[in-house]
XYZ file of C-alpha atoms in Angstrom:
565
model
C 0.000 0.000 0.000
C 2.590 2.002 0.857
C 4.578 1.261 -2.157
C 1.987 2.019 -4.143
C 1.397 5.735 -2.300
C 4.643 6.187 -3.065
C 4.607 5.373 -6.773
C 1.222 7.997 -7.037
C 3.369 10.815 -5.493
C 6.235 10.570 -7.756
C 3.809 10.309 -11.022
C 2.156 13.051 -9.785
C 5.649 15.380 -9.048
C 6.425 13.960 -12.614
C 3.071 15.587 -13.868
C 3.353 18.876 -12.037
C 7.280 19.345 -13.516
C 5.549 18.617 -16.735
C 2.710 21.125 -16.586
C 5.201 23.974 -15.467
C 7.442 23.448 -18.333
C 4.440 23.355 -20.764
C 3.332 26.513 -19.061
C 6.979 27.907 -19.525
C 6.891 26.989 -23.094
C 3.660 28.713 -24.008
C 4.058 31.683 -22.108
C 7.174 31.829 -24.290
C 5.483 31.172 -27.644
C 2.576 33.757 -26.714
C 5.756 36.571 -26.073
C 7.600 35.418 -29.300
C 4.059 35.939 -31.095
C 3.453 39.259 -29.418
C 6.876 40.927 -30.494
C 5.966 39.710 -34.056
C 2.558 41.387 -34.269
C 4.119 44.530 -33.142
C 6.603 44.429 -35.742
C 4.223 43.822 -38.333
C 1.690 46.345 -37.505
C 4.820 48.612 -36.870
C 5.427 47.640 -40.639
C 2.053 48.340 -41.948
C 2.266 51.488 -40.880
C 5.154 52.220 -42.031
C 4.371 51.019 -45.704
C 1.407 53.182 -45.495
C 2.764 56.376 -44.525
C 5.105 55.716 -47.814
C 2.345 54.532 -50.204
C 0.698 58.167 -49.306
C 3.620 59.825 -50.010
C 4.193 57.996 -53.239
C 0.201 59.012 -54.049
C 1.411 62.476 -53.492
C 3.938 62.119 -55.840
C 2.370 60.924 -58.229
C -0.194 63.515 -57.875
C 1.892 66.444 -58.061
C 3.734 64.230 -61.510
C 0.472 64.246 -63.049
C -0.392 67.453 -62.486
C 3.351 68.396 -63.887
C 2.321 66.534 -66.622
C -0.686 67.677 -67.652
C 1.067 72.009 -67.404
C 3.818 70.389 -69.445
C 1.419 69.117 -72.266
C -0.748 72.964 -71.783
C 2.827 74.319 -71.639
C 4.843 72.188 -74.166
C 5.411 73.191 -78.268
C 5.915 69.714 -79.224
C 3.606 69.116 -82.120
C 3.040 65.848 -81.060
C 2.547 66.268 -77.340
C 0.152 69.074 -78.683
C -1.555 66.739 -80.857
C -2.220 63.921 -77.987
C -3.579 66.871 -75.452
C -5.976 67.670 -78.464
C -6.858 63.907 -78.857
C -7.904 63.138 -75.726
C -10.222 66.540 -75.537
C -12.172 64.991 -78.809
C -12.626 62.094 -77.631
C -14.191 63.684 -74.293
C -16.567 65.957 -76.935
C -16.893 62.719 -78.665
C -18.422 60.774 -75.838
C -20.216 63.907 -74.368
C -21.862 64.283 -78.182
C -22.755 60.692 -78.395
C -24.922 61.254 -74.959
C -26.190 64.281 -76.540
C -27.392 62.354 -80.098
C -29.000 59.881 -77.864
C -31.174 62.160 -76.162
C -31.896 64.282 -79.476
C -32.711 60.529 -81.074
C -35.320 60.224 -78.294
C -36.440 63.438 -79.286
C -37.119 62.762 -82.556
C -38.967 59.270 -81.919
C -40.777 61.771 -79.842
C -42.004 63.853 -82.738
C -42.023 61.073 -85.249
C -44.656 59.389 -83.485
C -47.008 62.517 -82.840
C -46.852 62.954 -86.715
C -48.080 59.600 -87.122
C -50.813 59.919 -84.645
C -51.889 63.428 -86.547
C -51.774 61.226 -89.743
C -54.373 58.852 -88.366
C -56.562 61.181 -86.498
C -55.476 60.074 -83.513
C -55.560 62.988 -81.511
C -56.009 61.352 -78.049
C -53.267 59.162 -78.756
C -50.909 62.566 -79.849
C -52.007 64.303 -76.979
C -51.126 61.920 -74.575
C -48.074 61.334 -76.129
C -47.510 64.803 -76.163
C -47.824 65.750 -72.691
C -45.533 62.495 -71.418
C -43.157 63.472 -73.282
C -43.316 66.999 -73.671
C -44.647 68.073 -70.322
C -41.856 68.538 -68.180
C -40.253 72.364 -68.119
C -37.683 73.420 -70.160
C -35.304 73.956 -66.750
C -35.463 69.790 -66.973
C -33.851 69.381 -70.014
C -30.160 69.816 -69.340
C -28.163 72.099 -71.526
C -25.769 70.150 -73.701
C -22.167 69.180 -72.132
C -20.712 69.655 -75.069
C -17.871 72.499 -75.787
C -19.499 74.541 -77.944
C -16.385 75.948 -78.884
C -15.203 72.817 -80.847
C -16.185 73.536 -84.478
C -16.489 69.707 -85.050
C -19.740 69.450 -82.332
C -21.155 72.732 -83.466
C -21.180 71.826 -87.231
C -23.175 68.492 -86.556
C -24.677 68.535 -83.177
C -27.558 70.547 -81.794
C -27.977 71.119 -77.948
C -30.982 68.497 -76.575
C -32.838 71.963 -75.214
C -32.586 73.962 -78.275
C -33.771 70.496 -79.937
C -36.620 70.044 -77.444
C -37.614 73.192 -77.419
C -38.237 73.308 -81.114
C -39.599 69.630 -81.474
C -42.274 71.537 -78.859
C -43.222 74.332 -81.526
C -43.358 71.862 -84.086
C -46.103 69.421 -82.299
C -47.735 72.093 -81.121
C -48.582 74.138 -84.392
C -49.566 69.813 -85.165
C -52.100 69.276 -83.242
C -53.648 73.082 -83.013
C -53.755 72.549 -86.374
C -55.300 69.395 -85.997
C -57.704 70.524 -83.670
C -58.795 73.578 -84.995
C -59.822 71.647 -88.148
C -61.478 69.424 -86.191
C -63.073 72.265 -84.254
C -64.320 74.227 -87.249
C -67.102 72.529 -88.246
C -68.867 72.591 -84.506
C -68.265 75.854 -84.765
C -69.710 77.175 -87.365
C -72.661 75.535 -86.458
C -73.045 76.973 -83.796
C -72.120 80.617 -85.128
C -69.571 81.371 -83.199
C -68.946 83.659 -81.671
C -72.745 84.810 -81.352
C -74.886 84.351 -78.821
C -75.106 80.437 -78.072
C -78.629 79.507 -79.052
C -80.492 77.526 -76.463
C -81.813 75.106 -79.127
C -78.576 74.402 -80.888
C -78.093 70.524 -80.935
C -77.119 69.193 -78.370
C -74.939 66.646 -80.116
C -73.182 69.485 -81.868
C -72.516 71.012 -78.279
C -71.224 67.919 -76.642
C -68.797 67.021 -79.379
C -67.158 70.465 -79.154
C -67.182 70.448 -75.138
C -65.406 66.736 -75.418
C -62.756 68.551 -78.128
C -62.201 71.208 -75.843
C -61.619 69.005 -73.058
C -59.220 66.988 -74.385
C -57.101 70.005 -75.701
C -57.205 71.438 -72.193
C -54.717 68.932 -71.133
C -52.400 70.977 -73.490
C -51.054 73.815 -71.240
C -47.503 74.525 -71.563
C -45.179 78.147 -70.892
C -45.987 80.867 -73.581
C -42.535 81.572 -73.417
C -42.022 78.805 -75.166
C -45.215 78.171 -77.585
C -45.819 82.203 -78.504
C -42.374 84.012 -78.838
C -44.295 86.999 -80.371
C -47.139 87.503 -77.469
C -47.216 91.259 -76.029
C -46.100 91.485 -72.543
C -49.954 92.451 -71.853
C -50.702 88.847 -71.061
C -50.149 87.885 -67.607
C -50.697 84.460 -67.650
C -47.786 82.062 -67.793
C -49.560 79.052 -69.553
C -51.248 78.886 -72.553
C -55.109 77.375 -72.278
C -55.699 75.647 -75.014
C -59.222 75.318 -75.863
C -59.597 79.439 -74.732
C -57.021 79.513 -77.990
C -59.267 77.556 -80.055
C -62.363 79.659 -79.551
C -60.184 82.845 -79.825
C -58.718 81.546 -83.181
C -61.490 82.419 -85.413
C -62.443 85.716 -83.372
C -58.628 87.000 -84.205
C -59.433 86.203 -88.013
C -62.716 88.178 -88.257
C -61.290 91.242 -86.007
C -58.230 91.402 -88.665
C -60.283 91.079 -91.544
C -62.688 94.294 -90.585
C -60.908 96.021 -88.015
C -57.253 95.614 -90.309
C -58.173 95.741 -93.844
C -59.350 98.450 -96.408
C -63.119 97.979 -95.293
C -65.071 100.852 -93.848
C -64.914 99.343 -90.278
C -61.137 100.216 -90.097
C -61.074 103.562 -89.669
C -59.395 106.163 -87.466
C -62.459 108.299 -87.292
C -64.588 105.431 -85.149
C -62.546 103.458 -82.810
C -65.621 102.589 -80.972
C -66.515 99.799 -83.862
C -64.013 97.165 -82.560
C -64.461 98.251 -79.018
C -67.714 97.927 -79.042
C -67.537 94.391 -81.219
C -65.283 92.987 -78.445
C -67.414 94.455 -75.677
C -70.486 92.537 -77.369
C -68.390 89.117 -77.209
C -67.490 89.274 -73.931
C -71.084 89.992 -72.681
C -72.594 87.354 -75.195
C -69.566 84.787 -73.767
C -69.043 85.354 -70.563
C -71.843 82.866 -69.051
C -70.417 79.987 -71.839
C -67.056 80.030 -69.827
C -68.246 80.288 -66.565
C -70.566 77.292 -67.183
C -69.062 74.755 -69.433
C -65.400 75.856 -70.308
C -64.221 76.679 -66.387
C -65.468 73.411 -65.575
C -62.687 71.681 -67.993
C -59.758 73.098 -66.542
C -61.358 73.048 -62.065
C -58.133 71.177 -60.199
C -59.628 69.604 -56.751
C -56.867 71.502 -55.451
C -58.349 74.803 -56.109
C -55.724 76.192 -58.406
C -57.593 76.162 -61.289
C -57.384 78.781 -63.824
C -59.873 81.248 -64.505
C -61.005 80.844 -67.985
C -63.034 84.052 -68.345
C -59.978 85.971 -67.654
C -57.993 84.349 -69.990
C -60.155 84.936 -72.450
C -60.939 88.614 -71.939
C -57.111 88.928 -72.044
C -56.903 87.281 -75.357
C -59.517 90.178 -76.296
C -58.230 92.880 -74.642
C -54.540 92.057 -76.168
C -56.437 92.501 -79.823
C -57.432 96.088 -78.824
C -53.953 96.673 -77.766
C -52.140 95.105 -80.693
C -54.788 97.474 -82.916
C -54.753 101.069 -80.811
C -51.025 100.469 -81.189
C -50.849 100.131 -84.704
C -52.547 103.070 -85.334
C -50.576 105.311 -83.051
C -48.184 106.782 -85.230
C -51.075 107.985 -87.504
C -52.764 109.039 -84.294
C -50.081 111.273 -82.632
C -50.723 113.816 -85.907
C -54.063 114.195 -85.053
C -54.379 115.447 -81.411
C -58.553 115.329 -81.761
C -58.387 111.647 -82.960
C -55.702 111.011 -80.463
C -57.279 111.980 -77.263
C -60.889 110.217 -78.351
C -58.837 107.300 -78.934
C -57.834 107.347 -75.445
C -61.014 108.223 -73.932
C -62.431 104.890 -75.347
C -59.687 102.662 -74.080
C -60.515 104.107 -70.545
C -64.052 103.662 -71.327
C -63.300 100.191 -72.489
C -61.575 99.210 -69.694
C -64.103 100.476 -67.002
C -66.573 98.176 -68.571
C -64.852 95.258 -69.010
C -63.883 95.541 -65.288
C -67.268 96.206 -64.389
C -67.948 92.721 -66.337
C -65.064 90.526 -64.202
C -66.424 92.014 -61.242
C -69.821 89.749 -61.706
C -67.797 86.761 -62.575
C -67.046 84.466 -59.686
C -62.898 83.998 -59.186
C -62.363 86.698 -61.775
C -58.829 88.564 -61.900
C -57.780 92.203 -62.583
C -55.524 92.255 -65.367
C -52.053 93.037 -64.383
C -51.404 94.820 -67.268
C -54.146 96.888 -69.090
C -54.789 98.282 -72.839
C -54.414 101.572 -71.356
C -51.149 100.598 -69.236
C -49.317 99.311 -72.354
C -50.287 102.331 -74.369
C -49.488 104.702 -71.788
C -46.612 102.872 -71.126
C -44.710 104.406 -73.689
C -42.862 107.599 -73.000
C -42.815 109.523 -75.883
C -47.057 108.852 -76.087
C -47.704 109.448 -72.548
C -45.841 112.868 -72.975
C -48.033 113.676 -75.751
C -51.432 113.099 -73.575
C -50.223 114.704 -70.906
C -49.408 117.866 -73.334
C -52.730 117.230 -75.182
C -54.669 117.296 -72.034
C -53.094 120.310 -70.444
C -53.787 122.158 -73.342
C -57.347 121.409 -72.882
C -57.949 121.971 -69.813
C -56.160 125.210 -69.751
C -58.642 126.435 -72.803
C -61.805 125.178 -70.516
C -60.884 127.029 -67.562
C -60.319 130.017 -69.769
C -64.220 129.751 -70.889
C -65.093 129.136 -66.859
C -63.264 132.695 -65.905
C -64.431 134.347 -68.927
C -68.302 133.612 -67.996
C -69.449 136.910 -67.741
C -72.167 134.683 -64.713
C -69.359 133.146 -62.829
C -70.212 135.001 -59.669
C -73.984 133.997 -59.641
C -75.527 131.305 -58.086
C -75.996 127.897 -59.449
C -79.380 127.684 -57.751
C -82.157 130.330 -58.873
C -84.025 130.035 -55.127
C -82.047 130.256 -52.019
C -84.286 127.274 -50.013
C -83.318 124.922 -52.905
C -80.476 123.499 -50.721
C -80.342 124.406 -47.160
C -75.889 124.698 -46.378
C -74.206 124.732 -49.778
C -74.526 127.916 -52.095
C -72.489 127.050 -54.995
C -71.271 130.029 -57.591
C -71.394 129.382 -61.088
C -67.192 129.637 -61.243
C -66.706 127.211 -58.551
C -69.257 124.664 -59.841
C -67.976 124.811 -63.239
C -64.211 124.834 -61.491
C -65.094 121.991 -59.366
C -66.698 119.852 -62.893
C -63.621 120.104 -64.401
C -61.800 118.986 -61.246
C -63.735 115.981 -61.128
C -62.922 115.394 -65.034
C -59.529 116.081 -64.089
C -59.032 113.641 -61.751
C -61.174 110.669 -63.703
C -58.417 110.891 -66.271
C -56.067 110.387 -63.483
C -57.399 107.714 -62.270
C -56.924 105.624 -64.885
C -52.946 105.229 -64.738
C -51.588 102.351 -62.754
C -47.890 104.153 -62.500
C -47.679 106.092 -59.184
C -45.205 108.624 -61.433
C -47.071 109.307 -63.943
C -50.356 110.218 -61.495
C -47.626 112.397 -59.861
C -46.340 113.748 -63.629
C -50.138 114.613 -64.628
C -51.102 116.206 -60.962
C -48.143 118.728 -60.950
C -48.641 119.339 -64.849
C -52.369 119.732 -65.219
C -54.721 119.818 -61.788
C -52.113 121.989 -59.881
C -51.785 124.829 -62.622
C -55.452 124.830 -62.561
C -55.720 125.135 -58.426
C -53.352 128.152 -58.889
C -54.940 130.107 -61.290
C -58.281 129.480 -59.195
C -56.189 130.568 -56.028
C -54.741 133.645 -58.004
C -57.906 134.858 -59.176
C -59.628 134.509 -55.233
C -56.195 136.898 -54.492
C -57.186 139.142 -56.832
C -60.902 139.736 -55.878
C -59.859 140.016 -52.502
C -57.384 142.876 -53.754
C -59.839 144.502 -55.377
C -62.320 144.131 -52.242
C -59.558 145.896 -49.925
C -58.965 148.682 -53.018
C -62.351 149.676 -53.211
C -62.980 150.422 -49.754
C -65.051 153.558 -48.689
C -64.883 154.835 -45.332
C -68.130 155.755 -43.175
C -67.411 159.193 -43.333
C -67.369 159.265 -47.267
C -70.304 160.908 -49.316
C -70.328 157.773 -51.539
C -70.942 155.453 -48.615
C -74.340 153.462 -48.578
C -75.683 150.588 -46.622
C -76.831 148.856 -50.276
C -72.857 149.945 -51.651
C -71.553 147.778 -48.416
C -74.082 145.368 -48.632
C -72.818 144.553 -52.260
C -69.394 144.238 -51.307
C -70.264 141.495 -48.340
C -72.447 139.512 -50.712
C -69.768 139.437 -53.254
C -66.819 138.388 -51.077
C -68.769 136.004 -49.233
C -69.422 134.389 -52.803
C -65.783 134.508 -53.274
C -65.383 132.827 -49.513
C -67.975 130.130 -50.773
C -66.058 128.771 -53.804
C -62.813 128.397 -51.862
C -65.363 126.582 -49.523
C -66.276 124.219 -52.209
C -62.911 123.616 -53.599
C -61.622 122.940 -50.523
C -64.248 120.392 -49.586
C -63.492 118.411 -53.219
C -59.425 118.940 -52.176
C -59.843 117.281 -48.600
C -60.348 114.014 -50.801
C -56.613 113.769 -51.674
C -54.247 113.183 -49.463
C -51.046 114.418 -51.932
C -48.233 116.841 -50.784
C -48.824 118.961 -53.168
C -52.645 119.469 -52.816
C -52.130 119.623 -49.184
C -50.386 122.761 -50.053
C -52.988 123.685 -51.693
C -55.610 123.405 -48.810
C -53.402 125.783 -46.641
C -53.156 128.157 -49.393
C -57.115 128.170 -49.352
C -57.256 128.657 -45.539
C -55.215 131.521 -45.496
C -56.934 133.232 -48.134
C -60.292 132.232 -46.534
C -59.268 134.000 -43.454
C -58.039 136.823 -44.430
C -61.773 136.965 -46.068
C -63.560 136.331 -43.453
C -61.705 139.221 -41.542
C -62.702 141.551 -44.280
C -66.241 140.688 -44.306
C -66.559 141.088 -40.780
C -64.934 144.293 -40.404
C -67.905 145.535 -43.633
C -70.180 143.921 -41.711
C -69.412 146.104 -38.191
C -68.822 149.451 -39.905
C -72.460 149.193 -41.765
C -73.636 148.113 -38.430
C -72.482 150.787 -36.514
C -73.140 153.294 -39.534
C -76.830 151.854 -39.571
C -77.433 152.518 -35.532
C -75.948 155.793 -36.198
C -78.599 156.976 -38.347
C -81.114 155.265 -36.861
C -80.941 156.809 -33.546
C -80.528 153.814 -31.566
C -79.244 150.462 -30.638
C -80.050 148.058 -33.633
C -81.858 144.623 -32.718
C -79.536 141.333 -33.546
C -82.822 140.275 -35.740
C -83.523 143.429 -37.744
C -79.694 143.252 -38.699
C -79.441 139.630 -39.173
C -82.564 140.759 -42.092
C -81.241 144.173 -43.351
C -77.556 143.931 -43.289
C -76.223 139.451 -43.034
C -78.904 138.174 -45.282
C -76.733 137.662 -48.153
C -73.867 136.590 -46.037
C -75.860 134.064 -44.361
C -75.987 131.840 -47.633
C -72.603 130.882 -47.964
């Protein structure tokens, strides 16, 4: 037993000495391996600071390279920099035929469609491809200073942008044949008659509807529009009904027919007045309902259309202009009846539901002009000057407008005043009418102004002559009735700065504020006057009576004319 104790012990020591020396070696192995990973990271590193270097080298060779090639005169080194720039135009044209290929399958197919009276198929064809804004298309990559691409290549914008005109005119065309026949059925543009067929009707509002899906910039479709219209898209079935409306207003309003003529510009502004009213409950029933978004944002159709009118009065009242200008008469009656036109045609949005101003009227693009505005402005001074010459040569201007006192109970009007006041009023109308803040200033300092100082001037003066004429008590000419006269008169003069002053307190300008302080210096200075007449012949009056004068015998004998203004 022992023996065998002893034999366990010894294998045991023998299997402990073992252990530990296994332990030795591995703890040996694991430091071997350690110093060997540090090295190699320690390497790694080091090869990677050097391959940066080297990139940076090679970087900076490159770039010495490509300044020698800019820089160098070798003809051949010259010739390879030149290569390799075509062949980047190359590549960048062959992206750039691809696209205009596209294009052209585009337009090729649309012209098949046409062919086959397939509008709806064109249409839609049309607007996938065709719909996006020009800012989409990307302008061509290519140098356009090679002479290579710009002898056989076209940029994909320029290319779009025509392929655009060229589909367009397409199916307008297309349509407005088709169109043409419903039309004149109906006798368009006349009053739409109530028992027209109703097949007829329906056929046009489907043809309509399925051009409204054509709405596209008319920067791009209509180079040539005036800068009256104020609409950025183009409505397609409001250009369809205009289409044959701009034919018959050229062909009697542009011609040699007696309709064209200088004499009556009221013929084509009353012919486009009379579409407008006959039209205007066709688009707010049947046509507005064709282009109403569920968003809200659709586009008022009567508006558009009443532009596309209004832009044929313009187009025609500037044509004739430089025949005009000779003729001041014609001239300013031309005017007139574009303000006229435009009141009632604004008068006619107003009753139509979602209706817009125009940004830019008939009257604002005429006006607009500098050289025509100046000659209105001239042509209307002139006038006015020569009316208010006729006012202050009346030999009734100090009388009053109304023949019995009681007519009106506060406001005693002269005849100078009330005709001062009218042409004011017509003054001021024509005034109205610009849309420029300047050029309402230009035509109140040029024409109403003048016209308040002169009125002022001549108030001066009566007062002038009021203060020369005076007679003192004591004077052998001096009578009650003599200083009567001269009260009643200056309180007449008192009562038309009254009623000037009243029509000024409308405006709110500098310069007629002016105006109204001028008045109320002058009035005071009046009223001083009068009252100083009215004492004398007051105390003159007691004098010869004998005694103290009751306030209601004077208010009869001596204020009664003064009380009316």
């Amino acid at each position: 037993m022992e023996q065998l104790l002893f034999i366990s012990q010894e294998a045991l020591a023998d299997k402990l000495q073992e252990t530990a020396s296994l332990k030795a070696d591995a703890e040996e192995k694991a430091r071997l391996v350690s110093s060997h990973s540090k090295a190699c990271i320690s390497a790694i590193q080091t090869e990677a600071i050097q391959l940066k270097a080297s990139l940076e080298e090679g970087r900076v060779s490159i770039l010495k390279l490509a300044n020698s090639f800019k820089a160098s005169k070798d003809p051949k080194l010259s010739q390879l920099s030149s290569s390799l720039a075509l062949i980047k135009r190359l590549e960048a044209a062959e992206a750039e035929l691809q696209s205009l290929c596209k294009i052209h399958e585009s337009e090729e197919f649309i012209h098949n469609c046409i062919n086959r009276n397939d509008l709806a198929s064109a249409i839609d064809h049309y607007c996938s491809h065709f719909g996006l804004p020009e800012s989409t298309i990307k302008p061509s990559s290519v140098d356009l200073d090679a002479p290579f691409v710009n002898a056989h290549f076209m940029s994909a914008s320029d290319y779009w942008r025509s392929s655009i005109h060229k589909c367009h005119a397409l199916i307008h065309k297309k349509l407005s044949i088709t169109a043409a026949p419903f039309l004149l059925e109906i006798s368009w543009p006349k009053p739409i008659d109530e028992h027209s067929s109703k097949s007829v009707m329906s056929d046009l509002i489907t043809l309509l509807g399925l051009s409204a899906k054509l709405q596209h910039p008319r920067s791009i479709l209509d180079s040539s529009s005036l800068p009256t219209t104020p609409f950025a898209y183009m409505i397609e079935p409001v250009e369809l009904l205009l289409s044959p409306i701009r034919k018959h207003f050229k062909f009697h309003f542009h011609g040699n027919l007696p309709t064209n003529s200088l004499e009556r510009p009221d013929l084509y502004f009353k012919y486009i007045l009379k579409i407008m009213k006959d039209q205007q409950s066709f688009f707010e029933e049947s046509i507005q309902l064709l282009l109403d978004n569920d968003d809200g944002n659709s586009i008022n159709t009567t508006t558009v259309f009443f532009q596309g009118l209004v832009d044929l009065i313009t187009r025609k009242v500037c044509q004739d202009l430089h025949m005009l200008l000779d003729q001041p008469s014609l001239f300013l009656h031309t005017i007139e009846q574009v303000f006229l036109f435009e009141e009632q045609v604004q008068e006619l949005l107003s009753f139509s539901v979602g209706a817009t101003a125009f940004e830019k009227g008939c009257s604002l693009v005429i006006l607009g002009n500098d050289t025509v505005f100046s000659v209105w402005v001239d042509l209307e001074k002139q006038a006015a000057d020569t009316r208010f010459q006729k006012i202050l040569s009346r030999s009734d201007k100090w009388d009053l407008t109304l023949s019995k006192m009681y007519d009106i109970d506060d406001d005693h009007m002269t005849v100078l005043a009330d005709q001062t006041k009218s042409l004011l009023l017509v003054i001021s109308e024509r005034m109205s009418h610009l849309q420029l803040e300047h050029q309402r200033l230009v035509f109140l300092k040029s024409i109403q102004i003048p016209i308040l100082l002169k009125y002022l001037d001549l108030m001066k003066q009566e007062h002038w002559h009021h203060q020369s004429t005076f007679i003192p008590v004591n004077d052998a000419r001096y009578t009650l009735q003599f200083r009567g006269d001269r009260i009643s008169h200056l309180a007449r003069c008192l009562g038309s700065l009254h009623s000037i002053s009243v029509f000024l307190s409308t405006y709110k300008t500098e310069q007629v504020e002016k105006m109204s302080v001028l008045i109320q210096e002058i009035s005071k200075t009046a009223i001083d006057d009068i009252m100083l007449d009215i004492c004398e012949s007051l105390w003159e009056y007691e004098k010869r009576q004998g005694h103290r004068l009751d306030d209601d015998i004077f208010a009869v004998q001596v204020t009664f004319s003064v009380s009316n203004y």
